[in-house]
PDB file of C-alpha atoms in Angstrom:
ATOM      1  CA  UNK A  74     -11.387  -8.578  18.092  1.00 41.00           C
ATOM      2  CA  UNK A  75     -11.606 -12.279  17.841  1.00 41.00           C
ATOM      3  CA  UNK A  76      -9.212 -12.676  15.015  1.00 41.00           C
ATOM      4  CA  UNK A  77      -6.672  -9.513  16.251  1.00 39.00           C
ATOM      5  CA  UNK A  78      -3.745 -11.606  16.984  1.00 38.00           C
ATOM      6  CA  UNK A  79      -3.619 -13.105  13.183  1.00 38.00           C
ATOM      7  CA  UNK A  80      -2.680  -9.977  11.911  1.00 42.00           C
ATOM      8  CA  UNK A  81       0.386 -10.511  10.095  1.00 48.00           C
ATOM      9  CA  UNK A  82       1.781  -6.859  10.207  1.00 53.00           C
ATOM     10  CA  UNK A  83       1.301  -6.658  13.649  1.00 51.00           C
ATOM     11  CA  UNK A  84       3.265  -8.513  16.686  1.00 46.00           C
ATOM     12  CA  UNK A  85       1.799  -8.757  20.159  1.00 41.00           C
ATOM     13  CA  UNK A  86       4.163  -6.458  22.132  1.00 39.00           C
ATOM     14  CA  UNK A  87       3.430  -6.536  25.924  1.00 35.00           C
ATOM     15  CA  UNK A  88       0.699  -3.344  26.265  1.00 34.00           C
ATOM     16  CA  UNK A  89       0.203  -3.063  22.667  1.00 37.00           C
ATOM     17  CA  UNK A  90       1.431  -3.819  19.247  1.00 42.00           C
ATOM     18  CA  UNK A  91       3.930  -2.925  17.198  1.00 45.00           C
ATOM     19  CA  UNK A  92       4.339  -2.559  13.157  1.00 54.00           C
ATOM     20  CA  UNK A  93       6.713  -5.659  11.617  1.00 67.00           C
ATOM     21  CA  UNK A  94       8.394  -2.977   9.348  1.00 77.00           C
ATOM     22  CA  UNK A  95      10.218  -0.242   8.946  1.00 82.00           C
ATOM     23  CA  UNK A  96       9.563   2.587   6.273  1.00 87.00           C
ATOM     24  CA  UNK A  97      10.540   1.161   2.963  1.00 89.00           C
ATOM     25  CA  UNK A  98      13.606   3.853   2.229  1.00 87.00           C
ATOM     26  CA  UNK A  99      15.163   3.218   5.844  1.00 88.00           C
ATOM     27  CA  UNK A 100      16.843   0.154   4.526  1.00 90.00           C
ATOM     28  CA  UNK A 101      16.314  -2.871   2.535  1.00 90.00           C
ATOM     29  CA  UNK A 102      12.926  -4.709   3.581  1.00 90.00           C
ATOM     30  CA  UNK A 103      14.223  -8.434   4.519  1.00 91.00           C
ATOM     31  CA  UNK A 104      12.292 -11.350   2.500  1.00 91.00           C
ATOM     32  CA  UNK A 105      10.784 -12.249   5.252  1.00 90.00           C
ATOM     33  CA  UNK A 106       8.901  -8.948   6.031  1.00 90.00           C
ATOM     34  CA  UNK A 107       8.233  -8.572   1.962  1.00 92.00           C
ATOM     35  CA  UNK A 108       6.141 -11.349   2.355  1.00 91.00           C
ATOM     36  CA  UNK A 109       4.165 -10.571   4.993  1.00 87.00           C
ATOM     37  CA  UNK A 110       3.606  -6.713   3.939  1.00 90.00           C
ATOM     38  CA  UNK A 111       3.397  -7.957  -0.217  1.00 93.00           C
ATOM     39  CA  UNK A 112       0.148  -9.826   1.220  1.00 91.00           C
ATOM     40  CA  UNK A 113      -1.074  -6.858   2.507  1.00 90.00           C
ATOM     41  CA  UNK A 114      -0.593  -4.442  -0.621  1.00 93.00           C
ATOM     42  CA  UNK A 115      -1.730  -7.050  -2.730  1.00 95.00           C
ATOM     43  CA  UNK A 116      -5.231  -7.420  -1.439  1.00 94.00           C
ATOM     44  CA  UNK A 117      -5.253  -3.561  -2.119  1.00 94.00           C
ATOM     45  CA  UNK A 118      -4.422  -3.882  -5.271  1.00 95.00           C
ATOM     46  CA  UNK A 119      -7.953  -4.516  -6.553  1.00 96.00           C
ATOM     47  CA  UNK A 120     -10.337  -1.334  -7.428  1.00 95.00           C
ATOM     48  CA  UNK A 121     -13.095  -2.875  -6.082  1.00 95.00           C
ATOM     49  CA  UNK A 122     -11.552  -4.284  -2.870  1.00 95.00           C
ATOM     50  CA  UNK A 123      -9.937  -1.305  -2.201  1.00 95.00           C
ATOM     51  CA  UNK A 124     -13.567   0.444  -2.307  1.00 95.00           C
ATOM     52  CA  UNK A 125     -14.749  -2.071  -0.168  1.00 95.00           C
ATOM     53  CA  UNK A 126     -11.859  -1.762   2.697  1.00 94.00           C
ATOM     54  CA  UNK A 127     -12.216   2.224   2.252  1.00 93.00           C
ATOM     55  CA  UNK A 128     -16.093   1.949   2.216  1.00 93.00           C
ATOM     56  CA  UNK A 129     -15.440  -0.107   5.811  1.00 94.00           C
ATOM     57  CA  UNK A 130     -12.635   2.569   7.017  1.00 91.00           C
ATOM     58  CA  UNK A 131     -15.154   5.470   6.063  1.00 91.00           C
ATOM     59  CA  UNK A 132     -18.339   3.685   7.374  1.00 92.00           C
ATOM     60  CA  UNK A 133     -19.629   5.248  10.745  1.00 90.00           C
ATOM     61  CA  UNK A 134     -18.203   3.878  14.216  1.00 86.00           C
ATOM     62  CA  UNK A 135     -15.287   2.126  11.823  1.00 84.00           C
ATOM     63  CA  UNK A 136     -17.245  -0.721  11.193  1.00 90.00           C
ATOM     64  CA  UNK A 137     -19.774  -2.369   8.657  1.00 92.00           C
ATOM     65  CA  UNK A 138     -21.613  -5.137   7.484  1.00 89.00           C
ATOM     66  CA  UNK A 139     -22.648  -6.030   4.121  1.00 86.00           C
ATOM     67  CA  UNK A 140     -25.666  -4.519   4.238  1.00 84.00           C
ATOM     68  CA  UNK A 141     -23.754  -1.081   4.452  1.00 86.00           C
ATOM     69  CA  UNK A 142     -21.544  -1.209   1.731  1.00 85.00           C
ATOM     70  CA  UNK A 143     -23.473  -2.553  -1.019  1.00 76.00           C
ATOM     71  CA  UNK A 144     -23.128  -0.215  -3.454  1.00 80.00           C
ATOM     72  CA  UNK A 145     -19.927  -0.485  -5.516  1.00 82.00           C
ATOM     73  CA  UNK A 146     -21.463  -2.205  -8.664  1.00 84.00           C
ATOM     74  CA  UNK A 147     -20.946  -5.683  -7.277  1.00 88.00           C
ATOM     75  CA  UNK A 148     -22.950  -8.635  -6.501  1.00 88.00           C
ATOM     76  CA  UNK A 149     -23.446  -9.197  -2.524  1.00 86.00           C
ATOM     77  CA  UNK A 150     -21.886 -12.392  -2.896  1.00 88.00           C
ATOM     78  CA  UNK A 151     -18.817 -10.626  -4.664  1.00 91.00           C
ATOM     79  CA  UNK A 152     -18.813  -8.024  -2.192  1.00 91.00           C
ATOM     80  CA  UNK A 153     -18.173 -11.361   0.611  1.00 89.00           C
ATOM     81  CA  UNK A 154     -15.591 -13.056  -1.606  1.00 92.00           C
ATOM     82  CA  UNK A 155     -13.591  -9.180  -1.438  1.00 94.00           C
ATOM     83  CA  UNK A 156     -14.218  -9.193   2.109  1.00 93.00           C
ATOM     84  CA  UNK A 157     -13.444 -12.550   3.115  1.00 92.00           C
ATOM     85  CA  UNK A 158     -10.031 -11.813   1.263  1.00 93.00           C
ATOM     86  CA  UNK A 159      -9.252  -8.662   3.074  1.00 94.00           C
ATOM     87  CA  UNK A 160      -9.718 -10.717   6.569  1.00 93.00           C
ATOM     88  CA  UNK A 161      -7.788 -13.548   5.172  1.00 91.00           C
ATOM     89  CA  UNK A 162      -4.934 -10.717   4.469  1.00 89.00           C
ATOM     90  CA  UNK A 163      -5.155  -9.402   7.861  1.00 88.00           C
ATOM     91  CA  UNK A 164      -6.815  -5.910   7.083  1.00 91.00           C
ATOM     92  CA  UNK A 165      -9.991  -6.402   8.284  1.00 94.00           C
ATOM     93  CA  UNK A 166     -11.524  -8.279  11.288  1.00 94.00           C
ATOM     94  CA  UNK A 167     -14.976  -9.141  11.735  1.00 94.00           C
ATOM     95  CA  UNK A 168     -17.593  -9.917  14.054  1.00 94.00           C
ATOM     96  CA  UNK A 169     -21.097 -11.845  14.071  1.00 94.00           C
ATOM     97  CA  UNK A 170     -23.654  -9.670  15.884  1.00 92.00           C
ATOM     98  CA  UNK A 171     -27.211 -11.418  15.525  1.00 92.00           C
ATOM     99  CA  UNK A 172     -28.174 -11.904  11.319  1.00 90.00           C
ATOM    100  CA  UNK A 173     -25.005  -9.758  10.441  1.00 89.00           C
ATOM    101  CA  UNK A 174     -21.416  -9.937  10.306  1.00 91.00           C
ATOM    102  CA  UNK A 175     -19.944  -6.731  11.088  1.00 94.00           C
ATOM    103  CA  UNK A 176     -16.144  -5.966   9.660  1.00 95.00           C
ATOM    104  CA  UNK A 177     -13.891  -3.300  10.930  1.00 94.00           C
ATOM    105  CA  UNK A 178     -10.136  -2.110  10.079  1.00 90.00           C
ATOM    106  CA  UNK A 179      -7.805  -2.466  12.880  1.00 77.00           C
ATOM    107  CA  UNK A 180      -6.246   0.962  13.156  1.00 77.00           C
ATOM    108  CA  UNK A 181      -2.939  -0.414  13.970  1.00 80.00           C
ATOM    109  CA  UNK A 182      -3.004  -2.477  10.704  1.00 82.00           C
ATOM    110  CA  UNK A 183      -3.551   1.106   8.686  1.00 81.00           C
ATOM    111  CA  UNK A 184      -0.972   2.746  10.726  1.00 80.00           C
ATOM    112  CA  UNK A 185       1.639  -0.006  10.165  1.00 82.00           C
ATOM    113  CA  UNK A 186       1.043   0.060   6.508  1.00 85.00           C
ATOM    114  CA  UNK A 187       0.858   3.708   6.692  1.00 84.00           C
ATOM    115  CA  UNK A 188       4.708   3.826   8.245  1.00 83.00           C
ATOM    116  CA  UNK A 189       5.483   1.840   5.493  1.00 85.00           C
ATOM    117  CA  UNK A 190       5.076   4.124   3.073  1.00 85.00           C
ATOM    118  CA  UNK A 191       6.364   7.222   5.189  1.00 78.00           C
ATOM    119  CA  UNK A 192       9.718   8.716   3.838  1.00 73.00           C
ATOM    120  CA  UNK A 193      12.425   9.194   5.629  1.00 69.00           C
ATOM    121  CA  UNK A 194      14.794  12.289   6.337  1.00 55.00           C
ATOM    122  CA  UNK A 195      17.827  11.928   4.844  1.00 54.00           C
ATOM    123  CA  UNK A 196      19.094  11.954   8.205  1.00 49.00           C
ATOM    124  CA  UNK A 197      17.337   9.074   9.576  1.00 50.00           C
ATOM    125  CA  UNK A 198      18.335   7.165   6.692  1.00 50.00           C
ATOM    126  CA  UNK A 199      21.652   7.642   7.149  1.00 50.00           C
ATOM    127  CA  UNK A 200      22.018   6.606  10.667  1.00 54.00           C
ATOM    128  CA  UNK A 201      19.656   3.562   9.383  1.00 52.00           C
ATOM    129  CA  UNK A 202      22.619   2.641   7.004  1.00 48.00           C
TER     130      UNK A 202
ATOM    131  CA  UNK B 201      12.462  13.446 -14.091  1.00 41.00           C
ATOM    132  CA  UNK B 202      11.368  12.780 -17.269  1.00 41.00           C
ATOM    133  CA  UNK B 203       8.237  10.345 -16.713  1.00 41.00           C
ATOM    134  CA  UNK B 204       7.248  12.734 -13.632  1.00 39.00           C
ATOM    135  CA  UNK B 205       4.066  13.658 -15.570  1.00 38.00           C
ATOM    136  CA  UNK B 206       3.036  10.129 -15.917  1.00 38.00           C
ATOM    137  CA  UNK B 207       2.812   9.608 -11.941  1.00 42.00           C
ATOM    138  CA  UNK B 208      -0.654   8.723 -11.540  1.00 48.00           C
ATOM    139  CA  UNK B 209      -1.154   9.335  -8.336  1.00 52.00           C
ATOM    140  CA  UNK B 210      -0.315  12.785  -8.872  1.00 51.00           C
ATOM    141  CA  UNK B 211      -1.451  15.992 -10.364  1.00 46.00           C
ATOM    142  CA  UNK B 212       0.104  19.344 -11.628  1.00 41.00           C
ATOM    143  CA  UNK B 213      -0.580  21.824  -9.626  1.00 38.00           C
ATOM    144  CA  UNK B 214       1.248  24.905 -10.108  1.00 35.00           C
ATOM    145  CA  UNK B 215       4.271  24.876  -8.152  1.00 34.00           C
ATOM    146  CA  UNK B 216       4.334  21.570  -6.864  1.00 37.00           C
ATOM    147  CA  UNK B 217       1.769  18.344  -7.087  1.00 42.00           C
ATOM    148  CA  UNK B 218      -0.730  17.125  -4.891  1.00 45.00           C
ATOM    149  CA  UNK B 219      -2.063  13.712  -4.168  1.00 55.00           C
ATOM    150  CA  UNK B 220      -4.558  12.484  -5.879  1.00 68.00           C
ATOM    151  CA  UNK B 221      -6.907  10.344  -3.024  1.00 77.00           C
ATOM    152  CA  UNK B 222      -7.767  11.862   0.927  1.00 82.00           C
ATOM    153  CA  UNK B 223      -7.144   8.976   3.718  1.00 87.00           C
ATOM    154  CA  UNK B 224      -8.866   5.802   3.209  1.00 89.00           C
ATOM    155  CA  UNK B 225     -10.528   6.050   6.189  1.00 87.00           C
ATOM    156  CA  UNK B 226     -12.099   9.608   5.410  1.00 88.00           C
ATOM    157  CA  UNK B 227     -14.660   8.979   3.102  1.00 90.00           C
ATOM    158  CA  UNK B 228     -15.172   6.001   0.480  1.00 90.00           C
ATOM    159  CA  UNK B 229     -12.732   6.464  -2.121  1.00 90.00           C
ATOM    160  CA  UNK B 230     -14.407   6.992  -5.150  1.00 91.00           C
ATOM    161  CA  UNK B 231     -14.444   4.308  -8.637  1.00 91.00           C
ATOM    162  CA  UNK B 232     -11.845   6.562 -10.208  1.00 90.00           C
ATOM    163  CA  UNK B 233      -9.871   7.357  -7.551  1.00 90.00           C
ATOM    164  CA  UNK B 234      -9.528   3.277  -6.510  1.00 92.00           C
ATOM    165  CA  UNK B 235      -8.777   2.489 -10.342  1.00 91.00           C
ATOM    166  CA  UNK B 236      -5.474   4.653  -9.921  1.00 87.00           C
ATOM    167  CA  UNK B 237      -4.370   3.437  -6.604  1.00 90.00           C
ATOM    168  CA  UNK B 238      -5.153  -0.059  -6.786  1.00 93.00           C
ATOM    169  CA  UNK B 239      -2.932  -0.119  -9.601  1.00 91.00           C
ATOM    170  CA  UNK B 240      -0.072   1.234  -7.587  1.00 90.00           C
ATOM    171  CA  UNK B 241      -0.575  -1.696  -4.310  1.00 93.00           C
ATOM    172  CA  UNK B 242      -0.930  -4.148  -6.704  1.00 95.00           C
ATOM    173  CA  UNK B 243       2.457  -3.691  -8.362  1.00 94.00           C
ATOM    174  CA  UNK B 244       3.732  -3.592  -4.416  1.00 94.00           C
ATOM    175  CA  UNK B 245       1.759  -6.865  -3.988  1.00 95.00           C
ATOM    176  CA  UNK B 246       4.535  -9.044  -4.890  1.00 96.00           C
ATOM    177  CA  UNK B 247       7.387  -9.645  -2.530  1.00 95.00           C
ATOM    178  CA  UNK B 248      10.268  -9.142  -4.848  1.00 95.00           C
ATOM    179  CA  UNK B 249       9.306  -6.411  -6.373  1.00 95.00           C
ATOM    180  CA  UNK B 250       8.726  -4.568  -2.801  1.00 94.00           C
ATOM    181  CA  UNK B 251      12.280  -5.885  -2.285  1.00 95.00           C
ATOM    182  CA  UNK B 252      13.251  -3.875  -5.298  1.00 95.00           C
ATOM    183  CA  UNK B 253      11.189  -1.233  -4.424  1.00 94.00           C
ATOM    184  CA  UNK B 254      12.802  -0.696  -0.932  1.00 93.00           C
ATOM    185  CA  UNK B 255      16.289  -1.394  -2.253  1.00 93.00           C
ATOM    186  CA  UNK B 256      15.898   1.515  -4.451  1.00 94.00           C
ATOM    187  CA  UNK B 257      14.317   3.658  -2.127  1.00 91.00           C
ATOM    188  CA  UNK B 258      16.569   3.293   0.824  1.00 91.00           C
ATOM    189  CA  UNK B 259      19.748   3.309  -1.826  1.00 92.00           C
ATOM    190  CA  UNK B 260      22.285   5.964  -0.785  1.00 90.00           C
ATOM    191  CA  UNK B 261      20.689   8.878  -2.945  1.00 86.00           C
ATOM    192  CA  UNK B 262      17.540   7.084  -3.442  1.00 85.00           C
ATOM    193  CA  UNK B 263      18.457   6.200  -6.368  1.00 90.00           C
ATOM    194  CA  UNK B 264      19.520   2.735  -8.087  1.00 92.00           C
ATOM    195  CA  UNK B 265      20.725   0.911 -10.916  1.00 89.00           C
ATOM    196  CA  UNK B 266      20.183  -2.521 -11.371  1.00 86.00           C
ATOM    197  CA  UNK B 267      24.106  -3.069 -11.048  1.00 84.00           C
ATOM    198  CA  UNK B 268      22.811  -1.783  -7.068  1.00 86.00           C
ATOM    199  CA  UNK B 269      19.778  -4.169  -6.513  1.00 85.00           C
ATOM    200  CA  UNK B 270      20.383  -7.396  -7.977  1.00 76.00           C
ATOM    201  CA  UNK B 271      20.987  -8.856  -4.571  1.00 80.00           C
ATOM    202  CA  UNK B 272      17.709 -10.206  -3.996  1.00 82.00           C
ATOM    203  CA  UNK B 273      18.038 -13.892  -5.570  1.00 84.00           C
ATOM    204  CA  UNK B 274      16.410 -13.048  -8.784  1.00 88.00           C
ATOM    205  CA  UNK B 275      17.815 -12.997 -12.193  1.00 88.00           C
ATOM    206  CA  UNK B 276      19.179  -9.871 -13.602  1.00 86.00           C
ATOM    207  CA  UNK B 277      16.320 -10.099 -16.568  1.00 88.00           C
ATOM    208  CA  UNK B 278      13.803 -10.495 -13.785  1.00 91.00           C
ATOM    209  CA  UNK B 279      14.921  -7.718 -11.916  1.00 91.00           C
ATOM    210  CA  UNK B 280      14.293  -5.738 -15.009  1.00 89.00           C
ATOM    211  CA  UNK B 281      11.136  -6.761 -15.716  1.00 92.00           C
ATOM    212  CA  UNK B 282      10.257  -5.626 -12.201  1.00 94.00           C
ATOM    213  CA  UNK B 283      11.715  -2.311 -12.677  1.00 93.00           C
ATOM    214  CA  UNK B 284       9.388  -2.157 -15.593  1.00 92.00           C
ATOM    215  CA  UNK B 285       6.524  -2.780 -13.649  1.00 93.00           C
ATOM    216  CA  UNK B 286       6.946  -0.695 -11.131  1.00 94.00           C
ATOM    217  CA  UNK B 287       7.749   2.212 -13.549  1.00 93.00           C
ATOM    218  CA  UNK B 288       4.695   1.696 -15.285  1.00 91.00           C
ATOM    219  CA  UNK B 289       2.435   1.557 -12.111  1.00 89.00           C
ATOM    220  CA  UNK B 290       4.426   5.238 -11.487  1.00 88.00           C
ATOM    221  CA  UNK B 291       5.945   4.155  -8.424  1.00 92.00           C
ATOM    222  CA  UNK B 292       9.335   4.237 -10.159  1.00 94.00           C
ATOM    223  CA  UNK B 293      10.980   6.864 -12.793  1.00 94.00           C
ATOM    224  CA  UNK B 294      14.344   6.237 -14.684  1.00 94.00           C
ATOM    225  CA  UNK B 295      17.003   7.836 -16.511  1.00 94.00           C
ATOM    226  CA  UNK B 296      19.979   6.468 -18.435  1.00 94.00           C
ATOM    227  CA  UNK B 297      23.350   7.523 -17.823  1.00 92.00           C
ATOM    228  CA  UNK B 298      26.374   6.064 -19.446  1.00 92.00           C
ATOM    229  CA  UNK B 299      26.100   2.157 -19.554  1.00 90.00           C
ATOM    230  CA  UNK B 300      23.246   1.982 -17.016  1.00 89.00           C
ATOM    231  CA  UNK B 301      19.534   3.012 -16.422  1.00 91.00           C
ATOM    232  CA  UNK B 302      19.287   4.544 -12.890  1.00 94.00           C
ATOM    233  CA  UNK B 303      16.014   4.093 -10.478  1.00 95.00           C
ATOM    234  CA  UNK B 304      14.367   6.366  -8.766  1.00 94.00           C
ATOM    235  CA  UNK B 305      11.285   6.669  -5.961  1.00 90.00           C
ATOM    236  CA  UNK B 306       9.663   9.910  -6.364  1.00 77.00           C
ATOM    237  CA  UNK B 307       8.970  10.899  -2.787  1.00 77.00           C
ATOM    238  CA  UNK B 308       5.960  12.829  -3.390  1.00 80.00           C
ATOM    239  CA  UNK B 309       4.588   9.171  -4.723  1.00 82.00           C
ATOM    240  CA  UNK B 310       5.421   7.231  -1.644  1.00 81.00           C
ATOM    241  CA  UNK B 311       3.891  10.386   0.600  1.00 80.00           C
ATOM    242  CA  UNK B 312       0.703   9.876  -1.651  1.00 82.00           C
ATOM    243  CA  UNK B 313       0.117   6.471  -0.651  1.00 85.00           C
ATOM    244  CA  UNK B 314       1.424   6.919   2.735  1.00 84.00           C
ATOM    245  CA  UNK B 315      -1.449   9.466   3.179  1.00 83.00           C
ATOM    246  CA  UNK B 316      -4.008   6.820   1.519  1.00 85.00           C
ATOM    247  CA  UNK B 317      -3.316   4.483   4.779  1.00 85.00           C
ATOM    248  CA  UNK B 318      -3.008   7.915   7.419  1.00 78.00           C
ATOM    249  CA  UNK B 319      -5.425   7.228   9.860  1.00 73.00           C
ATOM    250  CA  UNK B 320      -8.030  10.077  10.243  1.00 69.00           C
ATOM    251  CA  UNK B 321      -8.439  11.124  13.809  1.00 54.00           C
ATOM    252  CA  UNK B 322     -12.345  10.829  14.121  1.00 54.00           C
ATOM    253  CA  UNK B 323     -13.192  14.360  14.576  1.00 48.00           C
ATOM    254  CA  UNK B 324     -12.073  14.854  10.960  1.00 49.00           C
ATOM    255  CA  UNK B 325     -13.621  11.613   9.828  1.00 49.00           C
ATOM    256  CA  UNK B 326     -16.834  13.409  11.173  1.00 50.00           C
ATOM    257  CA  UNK B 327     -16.554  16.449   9.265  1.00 53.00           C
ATOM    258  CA  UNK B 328     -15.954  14.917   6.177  1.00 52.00           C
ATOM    259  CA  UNK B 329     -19.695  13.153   6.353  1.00 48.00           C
TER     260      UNK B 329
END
């Protein structure tokens, strides 16, 4: 992953990496990490670039190129725009492999935003507090 | 709740609801499907309203009123207008009480999208092909 270490949810951690953020009911999310993780939900919040990124997810091995996820109703130069914005957000990475570029979600990104969104037990939230 | 119905990313279903969209990673979501949650990142897609959003969420109760939240460095009015937004994206339900208008996060919401960005082990990603 040639671009793995730009991803802004994500902090090199010696063996591996580790989310930025907590889950949003555990306490307060700082500005700081709003900004980073509002990036993040923002290039989701797009129908058809949120087709694209789960068309990618979905797509066989994790990975795709262009030429595999053509068919959401959009141009193929509309289809690179989304793309290109999902890399510049830090959900996807990508990868020249002869004529094609091939783009792949890093799991850890998914997970991180996934934690996110988990709720909390009450009782974890209190200790949190 | 009285807005409960309006949750998009939810449906009735008997006793309880169910979420609307499987992982992203499972299969492609589908136009419909997208239209819904796209709606819901992109009203987390802005750093103060996330702020907002977590403020509420991790709020003793997990509930809020403004009189709770406004500690973020935005007007009062804008803080409002965020609340407004995030209600009508169905991330957020309210109910007035006395003098104020309290916030809530409707955990089965947040464990909707937190499932959106689970990460499917790859056997199941298999047998959903």
């Amino acid at each position: 992953m040639s671009n793995a270490k730009s991803l802004p949810l994500l902090d090199s951690a010696g063996e591996g990496v580790v989310p930025c953020c907590p889950p949003l009911d555990q306490r307060p999310i700082t500005a700081e990490e709003a900004e980073t993780a509002a990036r993040m939900f923002k290039a989701l919040g797009d129908p058809v670039r949120l087709r694209l990124f789960s068309a990618v997810a979905a797509h066989e091995g994790g990975e795709a190129c262009v030429c595999d996820i053509s068919d959401v109703g959009v141009s193929q130069p509309t289809v690179s725009h989304h793309l290109k914005k999902l890399k510049e957000a830090g959900l996807l990475t990508s990868e020249r492999r002869g004529t094609w570029v091939y783009y792949r979600v890093e799991p850890a990104v998914l997970a991180a935003m996934g934690q996110l969104l988990t709720t909390t037990a009450p009782a974890a939230r209190a200790a949190a507090v």
